[in-house]
Amino acid sequence: MLSLTKSIFNNGSKIGFTSQVYLNALRQYATKTNKDSTTTPKVTKKQITLEKRLKKFDERVEKQLQKTLRGSRAKSPYNLFVASQYVNNKVESGTVMQRMKSISEKWKSISPSEKSQYIQKSKEDKARVDRENSELPQKPSKSSPYTLYIAAKASSKPTGVKVTEYFKTLGKNWSSMSDADKEPYIKQSEKYKAATTEKLDKYNQQVEQLRKKIVDNLSKK
């Protein structure tokens, strides 16, 4: 594979990332030095060019990976209405601001029954997005003793006390607590840590599988 890669590259042919195996071969060639040289091993200009292309490819993969992990967001009723205006060529000419103002005025003027159609479509889109996002790798959250303490006390906020002030008080209370009082939260945190380690390993495996899938998809383009 490596000799084939070198042959293709030396002949000036266009290189396409057709598979993960081929991509790995390209990486090997891009970083390979001339060991037969009697002087300091050198990397050719072609290898440098290829390495730059591979770097850009990696950046595309990482960008797509992070975008996928963030998940999708459901379209709001108004966004669906805006899209329908463009699809049906109902948008008046003018600047972007003028067109958006016109669409906004139309949205305000349509009847409740018309709006209900977009509201229903938005609910359906949210159900779809929630279903798809639930299938994405979910990174397990870390639970420190302090976090567990805050979570345990959060529901006990006195009526009339601001949330910020209450959590500030909890922070001071935690700082002044004895080791014996903190012990239950420390033990609970250790249990979470053991379970989280296993979940984190599974998460990393899922992310790696997703990364390979993205590489394969981008390689075909």
PDB file of C-alpha atoms in Angstrom, residues 5-200:
ATOM      1  CA  THR A   5       0.800   5.543  -2.396  1.00  0.00           C
ATOM      2  CA  LYS A   6       4.298   6.782  -3.227  1.00  0.00           C
ATOM      3  CA  SER A   7       3.876   5.810  -6.869  1.00  0.00           C
ATOM      4  CA  ILE A   8       0.574   7.655  -7.185  1.00  0.00           C
ATOM      5  CA  PHE A   9       1.952  10.722  -5.439  1.00  0.00           C
ATOM      6  CA  ASN A  10       5.161  10.828  -7.510  1.00  0.00           C
ATOM      7  CA  ASN A  11       3.146  10.585 -10.711  1.00  0.00           C
ATOM      8  CA  GLY A  12       1.282  13.722  -9.721  1.00  0.00           C
ATOM      9  CA  SER A  13      -2.109  12.039  -9.595  1.00  0.00           C
ATOM     10  CA  LYS A  14      -4.881  13.495  -7.487  1.00  0.00           C
ATOM     11  CA  ILE A  15      -5.016  11.799  -4.113  1.00  0.00           C
ATOM     12  CA  GLY A  16      -8.402  10.847  -2.742  1.00  0.00           C
ATOM     13  CA  PHE A  17      -8.885   9.618   0.813  1.00  0.00           C
ATOM     14  CA  THR A  18     -10.825   6.522  -0.214  1.00  0.00           C
ATOM     15  CA  SER A  19     -10.534   4.497   2.986  1.00  0.00           C
ATOM     16  CA  GLN A  20      -9.141   4.471   6.506  1.00  0.00           C
ATOM     17  CA  VAL A  21      -6.375   2.060   5.442  1.00  0.00           C
ATOM     18  CA  TYR A  22      -5.378   4.246   2.521  1.00  0.00           C
ATOM     19  CA  LEU A  23      -5.478   7.315   4.749  1.00  0.00           C
ATOM     20  CA  ASN A  24      -3.076   5.653   7.189  1.00  0.00           C
ATOM     21  CA  ALA A  25      -0.744   4.806   4.302  1.00  0.00           C
ATOM     22  CA  LEU A  26      -0.747   8.449   3.256  1.00  0.00           C
ATOM     23  CA  ARG A  27       0.177   9.477   6.783  1.00  0.00           C
ATOM     24  CA  GLN A  28       3.098   7.050   6.801  1.00  0.00           C
ATOM     25  CA  TYR A  29       4.372   8.387   3.508  1.00  0.00           C
ATOM     26  CA  ALA A  30       3.910  12.018   4.583  1.00  0.00           C
ATOM     27  CA  THR A  31       6.188  11.508   7.592  1.00  0.00           C
ATOM     28  CA  LYS A  32       8.684   9.117   5.997  1.00  0.00           C
ATOM     29  CA  THR A  33      12.251  10.423   5.627  1.00  0.00           C
ATOM     30  CA  ASN A  34      14.929   9.377   3.158  1.00  0.00           C
ATOM     31  CA  LYS A  35      16.960   6.895   5.214  1.00  0.00           C
ATOM     32  CA  ASP A  36      19.219   6.082   2.252  1.00  0.00           C
ATOM     33  CA  SER A  37      20.553   9.623   2.128  1.00  0.00           C
ATOM     34  CA  THR A  38      24.174  10.079   3.252  1.00  0.00           C
ATOM     35  CA  THR A  39      23.264  13.498   4.600  1.00  0.00           C
ATOM     36  CA  THR A  40      20.610  14.557   7.082  1.00  0.00           C
ATOM     37  CA  PRO A  41      17.289  12.843   6.215  1.00  0.00           C
ATOM     38  CA  LYS A  42      15.006  15.202   4.330  1.00  0.00           C
ATOM     39  CA  VAL A  43      11.298  15.417   3.769  1.00  0.00           C
ATOM     40  CA  THR A  44      10.295  16.252   0.204  1.00  0.00           C
ATOM     41  CA  LYS A  45       8.063  19.162  -0.784  1.00  0.00           C
ATOM     42  CA  LYS A  46       5.461  16.660  -1.916  1.00  0.00           C
ATOM     43  CA  GLN A  47       5.442  15.108   1.530  1.00  0.00           C
ATOM     44  CA  ILE A  48       5.064  18.538   3.136  1.00  0.00           C
ATOM     45  CA  THR A  49       2.139  19.318   0.828  1.00  0.00           C
ATOM     46  CA  LEU A  50       0.525  16.002   1.643  1.00  0.00           C
ATOM     47  CA  GLU A  51       1.039  16.545   5.362  1.00  0.00           C
ATOM     48  CA  LYS A  52      -0.747  19.901   5.111  1.00  0.00           C
ATOM     49  CA  ARG A  53      -3.649  18.262   3.307  1.00  0.00           C
ATOM     50  CA  LEU A  54      -3.861  15.590   5.974  1.00  0.00           C
ATOM     51  CA  LYS A  55      -3.839  18.257   8.682  1.00  0.00           C
ATOM     52  CA  LYS A  56      -6.746  20.059   7.033  1.00  0.00           C
ATOM     53  CA  PHE A  57      -8.554  16.755   6.695  1.00  0.00           C
ATOM     54  CA  ASP A  58      -8.063  16.057  10.419  1.00  0.00           C
ATOM     55  CA  GLU A  59      -9.420  19.516  11.234  1.00  0.00           C
ATOM     56  CA  ARG A  60     -12.527  18.814   9.160  1.00  0.00           C
ATOM     57  CA  VAL A  61     -13.021  15.505  10.957  1.00  0.00           C
ATOM     58  CA  GLU A  62     -12.657  17.109  14.392  1.00  0.00           C
ATOM     59  CA  LYS A  63     -15.019  19.955  13.492  1.00  0.00           C
ATOM     60  CA  GLN A  64     -17.646  17.519  12.229  1.00  0.00           C
ATOM     61  CA  LEU A  65     -17.172  15.313  15.294  1.00  0.00           C
ATOM     62  CA  GLN A  66     -17.711  18.157  17.759  1.00  0.00           C
ATOM     63  CA  LYS A  67     -20.734  19.367  15.801  1.00  0.00           C
ATOM     64  CA  THR A  68     -22.248  15.876  15.865  1.00  0.00           C
ATOM     65  CA  LEU A  69     -21.599  15.424  19.592  1.00  0.00           C
ATOM     66  CA  ARG A  70     -23.363  18.710  20.348  1.00  0.00           C
ATOM     67  CA  GLY A  71     -26.478  17.268  18.781  1.00  0.00           C
ATOM     68  CA  SER A  72     -29.188  18.972  16.758  1.00  0.00           C
ATOM     69  CA  ARG A  73     -31.698  21.593  17.806  1.00  0.00           C
ATOM     70  CA  ALA A  74     -35.352  21.479  16.894  1.00  0.00           C
ATOM     71  CA  LYS A  75     -36.708  24.184  14.608  1.00  0.00           C
ATOM     72  CA  SER A  76     -39.067  26.676  16.206  1.00  0.00           C
ATOM     73  CA  PRO A  77     -42.505  27.367  14.678  1.00  0.00           C
ATOM     74  CA  TYR A  78     -41.221  30.720  13.418  1.00  0.00           C
ATOM     75  CA  ASN A  79     -38.125  29.178  11.815  1.00  0.00           C
ATOM     76  CA  LEU A  80     -40.317  26.673  10.003  1.00  0.00           C
ATOM     77  CA  PHE A  81     -42.527  29.515   8.793  1.00  0.00           C
ATOM     78  CA  VAL A  82     -39.494  31.431   7.492  1.00  0.00           C
ATOM     79  CA  ALA A  83     -38.266  28.344   5.639  1.00  0.00           C
ATOM     80  CA  SER A  84     -41.692  27.830   4.066  1.00  0.00           C
ATOM     81  CA  GLN A  85     -41.691  31.403   2.773  1.00  0.00           C
ATOM     82  CA  TYR A  86     -38.417  30.833   0.938  1.00  0.00           C
ATOM     83  CA  VAL A  87     -39.412  27.410  -0.373  1.00  0.00           C
ATOM     84  CA  ASN A  88     -42.695  28.747  -1.761  1.00  0.00           C
ATOM     85  CA  ASN A  89     -41.073  31.893  -3.209  1.00  0.00           C
ATOM     86  CA  LYS A  90     -43.188  34.186  -1.056  1.00  0.00           C
ATOM     87  CA  VAL A  91     -40.286  36.376   0.050  1.00  0.00           C
ATOM     88  CA  GLU A  92     -40.309  39.931  -1.259  1.00  0.00           C
ATOM     89  CA  SER A  93     -37.192  41.388  -2.849  1.00  0.00           C
ATOM     90  CA  GLY A  94     -34.918  43.694  -0.896  1.00  0.00           C
ATOM     91  CA  THR A  95     -32.073  43.525   1.584  1.00  0.00           C
ATOM     92  CA  VAL A  96     -31.808  40.719   4.113  1.00  0.00           C
ATOM     93  CA  MET A  97     -33.134  43.007   6.852  1.00  0.00           C
ATOM     94  CA  GLN A  98     -36.067  44.077   4.683  1.00  0.00           C
ATOM     95  CA  ARG A  99     -36.948  40.490   3.799  1.00  0.00           C
ATOM     96  CA  MET A 100     -36.789  39.338   7.420  1.00  0.00           C
ATOM     97  CA  LYS A 101     -38.918  42.292   8.515  1.00  0.00           C
ATOM     98  CA  SER A 102     -41.506  41.415   5.888  1.00  0.00           C
ATOM     99  CA  ILE A 103     -41.588  37.767   6.986  1.00  0.00           C
ATOM    100  CA  SER A 104     -41.882  38.809  10.634  1.00  0.00           C
ATOM    101  CA  GLU A 105     -44.890  40.986   9.829  1.00  0.00           C
ATOM    102  CA  LYS A 106     -46.516  38.116   7.929  1.00  0.00           C
ATOM    103  CA  TRP A 107     -45.975  35.815  10.905  1.00  0.00           C
ATOM    104  CA  LYS A 108     -47.710  38.274  13.210  1.00  0.00           C
ATOM    105  CA  SER A 109     -50.646  38.619  10.842  1.00  0.00           C
ATOM    106  CA  ILE A 110     -51.453  34.950  10.170  1.00  0.00           C
ATOM    107  CA  SER A 111     -54.346  33.331  12.015  1.00  0.00           C
ATOM    108  CA  PRO A 112     -53.945  31.108  15.098  1.00  0.00           C
ATOM    109  CA  SER A 113     -55.056  28.092  13.049  1.00  0.00           C
ATOM    110  CA  GLU A 114     -52.256  28.710  10.536  1.00  0.00           C
ATOM    111  CA  LYS A 115     -49.716  29.118  13.322  1.00  0.00           C
ATOM    112  CA  SER A 116     -50.896  25.886  14.916  1.00  0.00           C
ATOM    113  CA  GLN A 117     -49.664  23.997  11.840  1.00  0.00           C
ATOM    114  CA  TYR A 118     -46.128  25.250  12.397  1.00  0.00           C
ATOM    115  CA  ILE A 119     -46.388  24.656  16.141  1.00  0.00           C
ATOM    116  CA  GLN A 120     -47.328  21.036  15.472  1.00  0.00           C
ATOM    117  CA  LYS A 121     -44.482  20.614  12.977  1.00  0.00           C
ATOM    118  CA  SER A 122     -42.098  22.083  15.541  1.00  0.00           C
ATOM    119  CA  LYS A 123     -43.231  19.525  18.128  1.00  0.00           C
ATOM    120  CA  GLU A 124     -42.705  16.724  15.619  1.00  0.00           C
ATOM    121  CA  ASP A 125     -39.252  18.056  14.784  1.00  0.00           C
ATOM    122  CA  LYS A 126     -38.379  18.236  18.487  1.00  0.00           C
ATOM    123  CA  ALA A 127     -39.428  14.612  18.958  1.00  0.00           C
ATOM    124  CA  ARG A 128     -37.190  13.622  16.035  1.00  0.00           C
ATOM    125  CA  VAL A 129     -34.241  15.637  17.344  1.00  0.00           C
ATOM    126  CA  ASP A 130     -34.631  14.268  20.877  1.00  0.00           C
ATOM    127  CA  ARG A 131     -34.697  10.733  19.486  1.00  0.00           C
ATOM    128  CA  GLU A 132     -31.562  11.287  17.398  1.00  0.00           C
ATOM    129  CA  ASN A 133     -29.697  13.084  20.195  1.00  0.00           C
ATOM    130  CA  SER A 134     -30.486  10.279  22.633  1.00  0.00           C
ATOM    131  CA  GLU A 135     -28.510   7.925  20.386  1.00  0.00           C
ATOM    132  CA  LEU A 136     -25.378  10.091  20.572  1.00  0.00           C
ATOM    133  CA  PRO A 137     -22.562   9.270  23.016  1.00  0.00           C
ATOM    134  CA  GLN A 138     -23.303  10.915  26.366  1.00  0.00           C
ATOM    135  CA  LYS A 139     -20.240  11.917  28.361  1.00  0.00           C
ATOM    136  CA  PRO A 140     -20.720  10.967  32.022  1.00  0.00           C
ATOM    137  CA  SER A 141     -20.610  13.864  34.445  1.00  0.00           C
ATOM    138  CA  LYS A 142     -18.149  13.960  37.312  1.00  0.00           C
ATOM    139  CA  SER A 143     -19.543  14.151  40.846  1.00  0.00           C
ATOM    140  CA  SER A 144     -17.218  15.634  43.442  1.00  0.00           C
ATOM    141  CA  PRO A 145     -18.083  15.522  47.165  1.00  0.00           C
ATOM    142  CA  TYR A 146     -18.901  19.233  47.026  1.00  0.00           C
ATOM    143  CA  THR A 147     -21.184  18.791  43.991  1.00  0.00           C
ATOM    144  CA  LEU A 148     -23.072  16.006  45.756  1.00  0.00           C
ATOM    145  CA  TYR A 149     -23.441  18.166  48.860  1.00  0.00           C
ATOM    146  CA  ILE A 150     -24.872  21.042  46.810  1.00  0.00           C
ATOM    147  CA  ALA A 151     -27.259  18.682  45.005  1.00  0.00           C
ATOM    148  CA  ALA A 152     -28.488  17.289  48.325  1.00  0.00           C
ATOM    149  CA  LYS A 153     -29.165  20.745  49.761  1.00  0.00           C
ATOM    150  CA  ALA A 154     -30.480  22.464  46.614  1.00  0.00           C
ATOM    151  CA  SER A 155     -34.119  21.548  47.239  1.00  0.00           C
ATOM    152  CA  SER A 156     -33.996  22.923  50.794  1.00  0.00           C
ATOM    153  CA  LYS A 157     -33.707  26.576  49.780  1.00  0.00           C
ATOM    154  CA  PRO A 158     -35.810  28.731  52.124  1.00  0.00           C
ATOM    155  CA  THR A 159     -38.640  30.689  50.545  1.00  0.00           C
ATOM    156  CA  GLY A 160     -37.695  34.255  49.699  1.00  0.00           C
ATOM    157  CA  VAL A 161     -33.950  33.623  49.623  1.00  0.00           C
ATOM    158  CA  LYS A 162     -32.222  34.295  46.309  1.00  0.00           C
ATOM    159  CA  VAL A 163     -30.665  31.283  44.611  1.00  0.00           C
ATOM    160  CA  THR A 164     -27.278  32.997  44.323  1.00  0.00           C
ATOM    161  CA  GLU A 165     -27.264  33.903  48.008  1.00  0.00           C
ATOM    162  CA  TYR A 166     -28.340  30.415  49.032  1.00  0.00           C
ATOM    163  CA  PHE A 167     -25.581  28.701  47.052  1.00  0.00           C
ATOM    164  CA  LYS A 168     -23.086  31.206  48.396  1.00  0.00           C
ATOM    165  CA  THR A 169     -24.136  30.202  51.908  1.00  0.00           C
ATOM    166  CA  LEU A 170     -23.821  26.510  51.037  1.00  0.00           C
ATOM    167  CA  GLY A 171     -20.293  27.141  49.796  1.00  0.00           C
ATOM    168  CA  LYS A 172     -19.340  28.751  53.104  1.00  0.00           C
ATOM    169  CA  ASN A 173     -20.978  25.932  55.044  1.00  0.00           C
ATOM    170  CA  TRP A 174     -19.008  23.348  53.077  1.00  0.00           C
ATOM    171  CA  SER A 175     -15.744  25.148  53.774  1.00  0.00           C
ATOM    172  CA  SER A 176     -16.433  25.128  57.506  1.00  0.00           C
ATOM    173  CA  MET A 177     -17.628  21.500  57.687  1.00  0.00           C
ATOM    174  CA  SER A 178     -15.493  18.944  59.497  1.00  0.00           C
ATOM    175  CA  ASP A 179     -13.970  15.954  57.713  1.00  0.00           C
ATOM    176  CA  ALA A 180     -16.434  13.712  59.541  1.00  0.00           C
ATOM    177  CA  ASP A 181     -19.393  15.682  58.160  1.00  0.00           C
ATOM    178  CA  LYS A 182     -17.923  15.560  54.654  1.00  0.00           C
ATOM    179  CA  GLU A 183     -17.210  11.825  54.848  1.00  0.00           C
ATOM    180  CA  PRO A 184     -20.642  10.641  53.533  1.00  0.00           C
ATOM    181  CA  TYR A 185     -20.277  12.806  50.433  1.00  0.00           C
ATOM    182  CA  ILE A 186     -16.679  11.675  49.920  1.00  0.00           C
ATOM    183  CA  LYS A 187     -17.696   8.001  50.028  1.00  0.00           C
ATOM    184  CA  GLN A 188     -20.603   8.654  47.694  1.00  0.00           C
ATOM    185  CA  SER A 189     -18.261  10.444  45.300  1.00  0.00           C
ATOM    186  CA  GLU A 190     -15.881   7.465  45.270  1.00  0.00           C
ATOM    187  CA  LYS A 191     -18.742   5.165  44.285  1.00  0.00           C
ATOM    188  CA  TYR A 192     -19.694   7.522  41.471  1.00  0.00           C
ATOM    189  CA  LYS A 193     -16.069   7.669  40.356  1.00  0.00           C
ATOM    190  CA  ALA A 194     -15.837   3.888  39.960  1.00  0.00           C
ATOM    191  CA  ALA A 195     -19.050   3.805  37.934  1.00  0.00           C
ATOM    192  CA  THR A 196     -18.036   6.866  35.916  1.00  0.00           C
ATOM    193  CA  THR A 197     -14.712   5.306  34.881  1.00  0.00           C
ATOM    194  CA  GLU A 198     -16.523   2.432  33.206  1.00  0.00           C
ATOM    195  CA  LYS A 199     -19.006   4.793  31.558  1.00  0.00           C
ATOM    196  CA  LEU A 200     -16.179   7.045  30.386  1.00  0.00           C
TER     197      LEU A 200
END
